[in-house]
PDB file of C-alpha atoms in Angstrom:
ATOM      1  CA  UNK A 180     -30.652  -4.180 -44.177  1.00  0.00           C
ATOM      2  CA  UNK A 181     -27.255  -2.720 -43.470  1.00  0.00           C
ATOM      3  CA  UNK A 182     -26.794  -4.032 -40.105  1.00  0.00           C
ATOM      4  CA  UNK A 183     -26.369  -7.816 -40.917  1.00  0.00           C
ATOM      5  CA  UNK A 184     -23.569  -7.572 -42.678  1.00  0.00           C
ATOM      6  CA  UNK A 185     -21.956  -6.137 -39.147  1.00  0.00           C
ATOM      7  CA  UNK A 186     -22.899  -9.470 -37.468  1.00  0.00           C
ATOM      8  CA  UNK A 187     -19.969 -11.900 -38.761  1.00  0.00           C
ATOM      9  CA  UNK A 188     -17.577  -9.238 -38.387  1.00  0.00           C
ATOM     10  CA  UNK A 189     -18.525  -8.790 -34.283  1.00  0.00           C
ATOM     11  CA  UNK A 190     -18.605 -12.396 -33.822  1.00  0.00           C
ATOM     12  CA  UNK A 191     -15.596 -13.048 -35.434  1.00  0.00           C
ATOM     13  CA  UNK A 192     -13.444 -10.177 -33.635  1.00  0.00           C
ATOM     14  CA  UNK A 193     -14.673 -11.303 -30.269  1.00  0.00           C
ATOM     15  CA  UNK A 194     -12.568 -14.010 -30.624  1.00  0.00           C
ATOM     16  CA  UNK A 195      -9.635 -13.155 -31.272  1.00  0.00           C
ATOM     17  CA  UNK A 196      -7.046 -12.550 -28.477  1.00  0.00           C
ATOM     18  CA  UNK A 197      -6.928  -9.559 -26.795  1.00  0.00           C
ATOM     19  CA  UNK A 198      -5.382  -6.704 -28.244  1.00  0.00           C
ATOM     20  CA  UNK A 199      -2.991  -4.648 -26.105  1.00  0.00           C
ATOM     21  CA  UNK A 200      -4.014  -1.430 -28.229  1.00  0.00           C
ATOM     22  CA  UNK A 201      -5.461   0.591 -24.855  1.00  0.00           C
ATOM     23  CA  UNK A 202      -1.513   0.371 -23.620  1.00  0.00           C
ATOM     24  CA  UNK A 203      -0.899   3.871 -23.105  1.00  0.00           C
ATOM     25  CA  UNK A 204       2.695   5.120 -25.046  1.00  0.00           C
ATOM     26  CA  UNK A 205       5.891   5.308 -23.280  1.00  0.00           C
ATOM     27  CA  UNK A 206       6.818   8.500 -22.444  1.00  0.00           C
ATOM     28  CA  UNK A 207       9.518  10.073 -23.713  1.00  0.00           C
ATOM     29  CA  UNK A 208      12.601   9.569 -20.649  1.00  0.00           C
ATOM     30  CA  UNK A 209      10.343   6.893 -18.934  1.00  0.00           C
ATOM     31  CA  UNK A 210      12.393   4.800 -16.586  1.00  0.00           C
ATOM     32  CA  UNK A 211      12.118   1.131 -17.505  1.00  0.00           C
ATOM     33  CA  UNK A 212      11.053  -1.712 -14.901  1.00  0.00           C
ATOM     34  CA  UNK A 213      12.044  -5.506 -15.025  1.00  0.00           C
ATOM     35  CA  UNK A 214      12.522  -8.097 -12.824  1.00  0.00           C
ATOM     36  CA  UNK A 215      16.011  -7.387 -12.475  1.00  0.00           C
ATOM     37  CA  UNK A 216      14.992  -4.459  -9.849  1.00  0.00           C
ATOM     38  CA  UNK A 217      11.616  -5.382  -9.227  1.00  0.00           C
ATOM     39  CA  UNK A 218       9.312  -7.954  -7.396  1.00  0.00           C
ATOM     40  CA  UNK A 219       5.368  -8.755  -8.319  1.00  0.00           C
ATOM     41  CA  UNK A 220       4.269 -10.750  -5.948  1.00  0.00           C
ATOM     42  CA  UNK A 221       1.015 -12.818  -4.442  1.00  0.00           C
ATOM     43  CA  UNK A 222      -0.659 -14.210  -1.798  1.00  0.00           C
ATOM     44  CA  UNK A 223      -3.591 -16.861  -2.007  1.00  0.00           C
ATOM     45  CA  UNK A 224      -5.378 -17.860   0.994  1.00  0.00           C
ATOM     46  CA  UNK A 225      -7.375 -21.086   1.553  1.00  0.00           C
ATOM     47  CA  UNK A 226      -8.952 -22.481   4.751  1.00  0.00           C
ATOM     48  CA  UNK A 227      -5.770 -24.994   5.663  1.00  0.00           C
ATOM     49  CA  UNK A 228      -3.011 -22.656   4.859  1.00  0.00           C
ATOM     50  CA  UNK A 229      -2.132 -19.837   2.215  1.00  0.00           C
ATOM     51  CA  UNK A 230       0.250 -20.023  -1.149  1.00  0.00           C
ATOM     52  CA  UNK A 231       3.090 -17.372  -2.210  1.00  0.00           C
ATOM     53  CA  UNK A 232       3.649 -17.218  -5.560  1.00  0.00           C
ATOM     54  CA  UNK A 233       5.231 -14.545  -7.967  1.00  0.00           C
ATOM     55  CA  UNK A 234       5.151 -12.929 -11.557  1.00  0.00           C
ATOM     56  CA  UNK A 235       9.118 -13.970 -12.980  1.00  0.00           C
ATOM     57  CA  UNK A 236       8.232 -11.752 -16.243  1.00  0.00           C
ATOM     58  CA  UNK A 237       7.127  -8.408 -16.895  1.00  0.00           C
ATOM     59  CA  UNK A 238       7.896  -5.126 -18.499  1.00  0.00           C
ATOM     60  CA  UNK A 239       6.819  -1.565 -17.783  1.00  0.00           C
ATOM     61  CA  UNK A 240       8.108   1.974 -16.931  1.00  0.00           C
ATOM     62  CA  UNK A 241       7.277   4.746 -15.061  1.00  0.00           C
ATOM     63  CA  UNK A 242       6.936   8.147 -16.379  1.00  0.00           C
ATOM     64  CA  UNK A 243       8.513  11.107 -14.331  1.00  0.00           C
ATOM     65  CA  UNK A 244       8.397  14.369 -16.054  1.00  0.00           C
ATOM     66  CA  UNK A 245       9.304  16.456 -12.778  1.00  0.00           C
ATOM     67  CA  UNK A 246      10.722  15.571  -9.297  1.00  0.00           C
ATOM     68  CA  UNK A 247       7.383  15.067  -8.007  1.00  0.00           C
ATOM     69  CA  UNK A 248       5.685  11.203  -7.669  1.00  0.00           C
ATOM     70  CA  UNK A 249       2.251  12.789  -8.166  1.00  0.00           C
ATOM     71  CA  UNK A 250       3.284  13.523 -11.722  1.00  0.00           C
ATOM     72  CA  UNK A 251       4.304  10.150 -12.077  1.00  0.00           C
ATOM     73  CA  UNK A 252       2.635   7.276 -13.965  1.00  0.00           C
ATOM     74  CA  UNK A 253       3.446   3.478 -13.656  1.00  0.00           C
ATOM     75  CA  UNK A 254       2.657   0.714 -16.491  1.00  0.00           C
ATOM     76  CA  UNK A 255       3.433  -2.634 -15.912  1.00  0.00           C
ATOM     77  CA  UNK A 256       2.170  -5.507 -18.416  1.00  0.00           C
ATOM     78  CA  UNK A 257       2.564  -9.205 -16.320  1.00  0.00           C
ATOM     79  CA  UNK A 258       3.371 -12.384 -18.512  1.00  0.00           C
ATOM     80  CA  UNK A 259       0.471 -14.559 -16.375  1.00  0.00           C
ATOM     81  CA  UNK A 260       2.702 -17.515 -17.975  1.00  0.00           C
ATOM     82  CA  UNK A 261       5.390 -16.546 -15.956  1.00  0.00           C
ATOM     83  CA  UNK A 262       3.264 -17.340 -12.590  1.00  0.00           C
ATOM     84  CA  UNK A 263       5.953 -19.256 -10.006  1.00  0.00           C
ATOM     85  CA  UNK A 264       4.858 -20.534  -6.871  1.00  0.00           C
ATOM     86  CA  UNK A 265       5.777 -23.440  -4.214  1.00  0.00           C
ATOM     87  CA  UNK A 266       3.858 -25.996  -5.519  1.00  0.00           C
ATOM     88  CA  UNK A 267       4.110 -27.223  -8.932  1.00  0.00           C
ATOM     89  CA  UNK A 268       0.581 -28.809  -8.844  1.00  0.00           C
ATOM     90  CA  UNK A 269      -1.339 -25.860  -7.839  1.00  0.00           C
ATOM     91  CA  UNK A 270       1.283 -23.661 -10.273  1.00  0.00           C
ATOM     92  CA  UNK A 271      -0.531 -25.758 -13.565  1.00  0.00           C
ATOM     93  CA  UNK A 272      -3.506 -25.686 -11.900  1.00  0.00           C
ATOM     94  CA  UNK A 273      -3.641 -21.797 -11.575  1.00  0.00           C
ATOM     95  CA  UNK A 274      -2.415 -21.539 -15.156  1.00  0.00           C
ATOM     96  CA  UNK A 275      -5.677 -23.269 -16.297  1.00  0.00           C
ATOM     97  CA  UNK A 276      -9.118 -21.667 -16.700  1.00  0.00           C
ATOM     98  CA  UNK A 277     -10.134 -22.464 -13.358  1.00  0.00           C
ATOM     99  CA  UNK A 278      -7.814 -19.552 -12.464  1.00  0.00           C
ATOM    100  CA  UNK A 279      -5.596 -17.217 -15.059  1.00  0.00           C
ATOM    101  CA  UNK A 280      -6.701 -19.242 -18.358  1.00  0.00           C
ATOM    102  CA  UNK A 281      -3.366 -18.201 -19.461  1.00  0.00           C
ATOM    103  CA  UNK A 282      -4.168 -19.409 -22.953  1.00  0.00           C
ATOM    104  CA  UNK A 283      -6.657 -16.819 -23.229  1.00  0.00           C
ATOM    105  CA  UNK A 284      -5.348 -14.179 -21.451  1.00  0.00           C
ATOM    106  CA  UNK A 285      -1.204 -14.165 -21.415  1.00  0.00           C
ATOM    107  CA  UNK A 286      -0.975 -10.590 -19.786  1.00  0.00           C
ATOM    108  CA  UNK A 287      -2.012  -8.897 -17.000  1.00  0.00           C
ATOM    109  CA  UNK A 288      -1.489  -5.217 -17.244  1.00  0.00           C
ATOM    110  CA  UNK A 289      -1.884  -2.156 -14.813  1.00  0.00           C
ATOM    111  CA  UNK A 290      -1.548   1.593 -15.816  1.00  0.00           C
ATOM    112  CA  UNK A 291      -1.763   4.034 -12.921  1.00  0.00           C
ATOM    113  CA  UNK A 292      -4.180   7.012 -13.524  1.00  0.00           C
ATOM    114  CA  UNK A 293      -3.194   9.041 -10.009  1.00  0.00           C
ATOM    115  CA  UNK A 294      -0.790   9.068  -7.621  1.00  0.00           C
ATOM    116  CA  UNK A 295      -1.701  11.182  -5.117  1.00  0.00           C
ATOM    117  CA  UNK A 296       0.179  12.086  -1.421  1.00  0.00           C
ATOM    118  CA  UNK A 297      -1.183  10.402   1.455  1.00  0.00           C
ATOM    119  CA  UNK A 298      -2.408   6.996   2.193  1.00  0.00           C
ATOM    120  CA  UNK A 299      -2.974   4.400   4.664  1.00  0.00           C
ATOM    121  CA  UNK A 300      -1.196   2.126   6.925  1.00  0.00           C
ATOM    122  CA  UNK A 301       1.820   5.124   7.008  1.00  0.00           C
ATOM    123  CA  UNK A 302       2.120   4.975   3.465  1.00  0.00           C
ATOM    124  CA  UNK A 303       3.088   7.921   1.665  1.00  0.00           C
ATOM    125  CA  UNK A 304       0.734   8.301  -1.591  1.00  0.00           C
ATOM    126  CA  UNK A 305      -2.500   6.307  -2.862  1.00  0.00           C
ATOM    127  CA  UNK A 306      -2.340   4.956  -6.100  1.00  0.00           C
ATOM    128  CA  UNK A 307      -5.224   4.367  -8.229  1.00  0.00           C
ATOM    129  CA  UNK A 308      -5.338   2.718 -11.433  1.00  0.00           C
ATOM    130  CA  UNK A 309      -6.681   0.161 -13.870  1.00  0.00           C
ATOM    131  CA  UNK A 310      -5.953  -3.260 -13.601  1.00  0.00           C
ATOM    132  CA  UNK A 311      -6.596  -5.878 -16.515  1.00  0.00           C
ATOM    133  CA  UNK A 312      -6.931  -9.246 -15.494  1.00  0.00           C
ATOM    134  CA  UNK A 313      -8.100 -12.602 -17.242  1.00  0.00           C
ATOM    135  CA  UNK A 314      -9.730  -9.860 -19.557  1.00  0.00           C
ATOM    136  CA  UNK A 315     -11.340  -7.932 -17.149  1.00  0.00           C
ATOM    137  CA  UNK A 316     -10.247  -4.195 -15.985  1.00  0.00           C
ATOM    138  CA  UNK A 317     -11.291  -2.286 -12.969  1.00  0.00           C
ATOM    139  CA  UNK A 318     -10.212   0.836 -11.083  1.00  0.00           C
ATOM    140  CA  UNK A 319      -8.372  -0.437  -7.799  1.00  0.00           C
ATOM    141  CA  UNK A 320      -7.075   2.172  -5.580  1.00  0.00           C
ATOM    142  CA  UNK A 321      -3.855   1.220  -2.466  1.00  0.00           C
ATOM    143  CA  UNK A 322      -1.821   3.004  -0.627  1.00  0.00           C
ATOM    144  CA  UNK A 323       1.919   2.918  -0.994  1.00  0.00           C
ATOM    145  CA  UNK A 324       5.148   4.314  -0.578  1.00  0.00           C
ATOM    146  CA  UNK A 325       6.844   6.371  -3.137  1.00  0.00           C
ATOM    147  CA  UNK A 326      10.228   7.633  -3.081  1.00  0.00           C
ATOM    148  CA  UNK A 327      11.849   9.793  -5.678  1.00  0.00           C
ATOM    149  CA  UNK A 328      15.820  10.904  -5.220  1.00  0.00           C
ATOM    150  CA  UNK A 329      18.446  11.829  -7.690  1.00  0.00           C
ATOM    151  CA  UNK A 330      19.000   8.306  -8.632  1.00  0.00           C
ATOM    152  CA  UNK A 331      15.930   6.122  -8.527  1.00  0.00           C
ATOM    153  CA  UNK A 332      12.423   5.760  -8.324  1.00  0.00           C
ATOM    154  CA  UNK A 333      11.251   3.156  -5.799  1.00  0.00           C
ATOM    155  CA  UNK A 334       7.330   2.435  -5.056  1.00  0.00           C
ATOM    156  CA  UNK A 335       5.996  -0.554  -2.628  1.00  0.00           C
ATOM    157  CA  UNK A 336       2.775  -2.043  -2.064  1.00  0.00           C
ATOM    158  CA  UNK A 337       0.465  -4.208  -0.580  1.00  0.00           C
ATOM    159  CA  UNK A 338      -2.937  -4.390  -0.934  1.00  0.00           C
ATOM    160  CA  UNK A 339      -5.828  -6.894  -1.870  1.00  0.00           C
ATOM    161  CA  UNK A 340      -8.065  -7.517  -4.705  1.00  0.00           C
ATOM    162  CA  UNK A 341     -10.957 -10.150  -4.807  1.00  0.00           C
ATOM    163  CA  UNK A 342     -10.544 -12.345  -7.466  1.00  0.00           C
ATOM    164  CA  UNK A 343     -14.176 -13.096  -8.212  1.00  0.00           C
ATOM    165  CA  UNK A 344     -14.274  -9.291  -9.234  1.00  0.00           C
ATOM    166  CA  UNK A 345     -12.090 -10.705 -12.106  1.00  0.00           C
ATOM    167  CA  UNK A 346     -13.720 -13.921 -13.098  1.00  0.00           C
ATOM    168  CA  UNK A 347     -11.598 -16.089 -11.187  1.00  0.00           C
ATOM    169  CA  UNK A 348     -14.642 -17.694  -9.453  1.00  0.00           C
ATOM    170  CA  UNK A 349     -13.310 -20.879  -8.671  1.00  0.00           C
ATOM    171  CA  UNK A 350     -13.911 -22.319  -4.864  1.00  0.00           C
ATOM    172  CA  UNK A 351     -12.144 -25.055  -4.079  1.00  0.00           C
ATOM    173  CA  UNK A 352     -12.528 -28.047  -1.931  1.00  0.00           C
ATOM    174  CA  UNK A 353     -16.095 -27.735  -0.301  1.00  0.00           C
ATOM    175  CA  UNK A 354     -13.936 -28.048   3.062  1.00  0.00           C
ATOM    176  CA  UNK A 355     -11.140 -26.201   2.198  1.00  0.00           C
ATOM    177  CA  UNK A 356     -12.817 -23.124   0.521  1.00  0.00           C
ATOM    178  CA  UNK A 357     -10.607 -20.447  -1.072  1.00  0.00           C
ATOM    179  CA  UNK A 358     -10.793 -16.945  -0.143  1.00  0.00           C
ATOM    180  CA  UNK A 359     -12.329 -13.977  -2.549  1.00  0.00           C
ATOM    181  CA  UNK A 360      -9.183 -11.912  -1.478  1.00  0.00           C
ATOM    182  CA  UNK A 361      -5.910 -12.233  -3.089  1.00  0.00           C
ATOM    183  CA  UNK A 362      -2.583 -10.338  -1.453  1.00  0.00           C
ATOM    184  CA  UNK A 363      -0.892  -8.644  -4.064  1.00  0.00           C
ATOM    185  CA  UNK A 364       2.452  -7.165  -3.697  1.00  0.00           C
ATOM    186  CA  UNK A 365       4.213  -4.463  -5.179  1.00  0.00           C
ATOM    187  CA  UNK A 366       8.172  -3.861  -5.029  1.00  0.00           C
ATOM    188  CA  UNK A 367       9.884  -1.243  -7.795  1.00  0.00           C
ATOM    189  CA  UNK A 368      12.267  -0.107  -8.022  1.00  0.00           C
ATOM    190  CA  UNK A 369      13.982   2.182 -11.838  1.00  0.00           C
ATOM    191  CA  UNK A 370      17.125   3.468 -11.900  1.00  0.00           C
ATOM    192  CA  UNK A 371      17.338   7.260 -13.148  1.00  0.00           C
ATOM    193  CA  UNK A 372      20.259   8.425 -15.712  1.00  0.00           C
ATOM    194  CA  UNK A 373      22.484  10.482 -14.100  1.00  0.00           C
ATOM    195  CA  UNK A 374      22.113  14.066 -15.334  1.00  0.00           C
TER     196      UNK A 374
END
């Protein structure tokens, strides 16, 4: 039969590391992002006390082919590697497979899919999008606010995600349990040309 030859060839590519061929192509004028101008940022909550940590490495754009945020579309891709926080214990232990597994997953990505007006909590637009993380990707919709002028694009956000939806299932110290929710937060901020 045909269909063992397809066996090795399934097994095999399931193992190799992910590809980043779903990362949609940079529009043409797309505004680029770094952490020059921008912040990604995170919360982690436990039962004593909570943990701030950041992303120091990432690229991404967003695409703005009118004046209008609704047209717009934001891609970030997140060296996990690049994970600081204020503990250096707990930073190699969230680099490990208990948490990220950064040696199996070394990006984190997000690619907005709409950006509509209006959201919660006085922000001005809802965002929805796909996030990938530790090799998972879901829809997540938050609110947040967009501003477009002459001379930049700027979006903030804050919003949670539970972890476990991602595989990061681990729970701590049996009396100091760590929360499903994790605080992420958004801060970008791309410089347009001058026309």
């Amino acid at each position: 039969g045909g269909c063992v030859a397809l066996i090795p060839m399934l097994s095999s590519a399931s193992s190799a590391p992910e590809a980043n061929a779903a990362a949609p192509a940079k529009p043409a004028g797309a505004l680029d992002l770094s952490p020059d101008s921008s912040k990604v940022e995170w919360t982690g909550s436990k039962v004593t006390g909570k943990h701030d940590g950041s992303f120091k490495k990432f690229t991404g754009w967003i695409g703005l082919p009118g004046d209008k945020p609704e047209e717009a579309t934001i891609h970030v891709d997140i060296d996990v590697a690049s994970l600081k926080t204020d503990n250096d214990k707990l930073e190699g232990h969230l680099k490990s497979d208990d948490f990220f597994a950064i040696d199996k997953f070394p990006t984190a990505t997000f690619t907005s899919t709409e950006i509509k007006a209006g959201g919660e909590k006085g922000a001005t637009h809802t965002i929805t999008g796909n996030l990938k993380l530790r090799g998972v990707e879901k829809s997540v919709s938050f609110p947040a606010t967009v501003k477009v002028d002459a001379k930049e694009v700027t979006a903030k956000a804050e919003f949670a995600i539970n972890r476990k939806d991602f595989g990061i299932a681990y729970e701590g110290k049996k009396d100091d349990l760590i929360r499903d929710e994790v605080v992420i937060k958004l801060d970008i901020k791309a410089e347009r040309p001058a026309k």
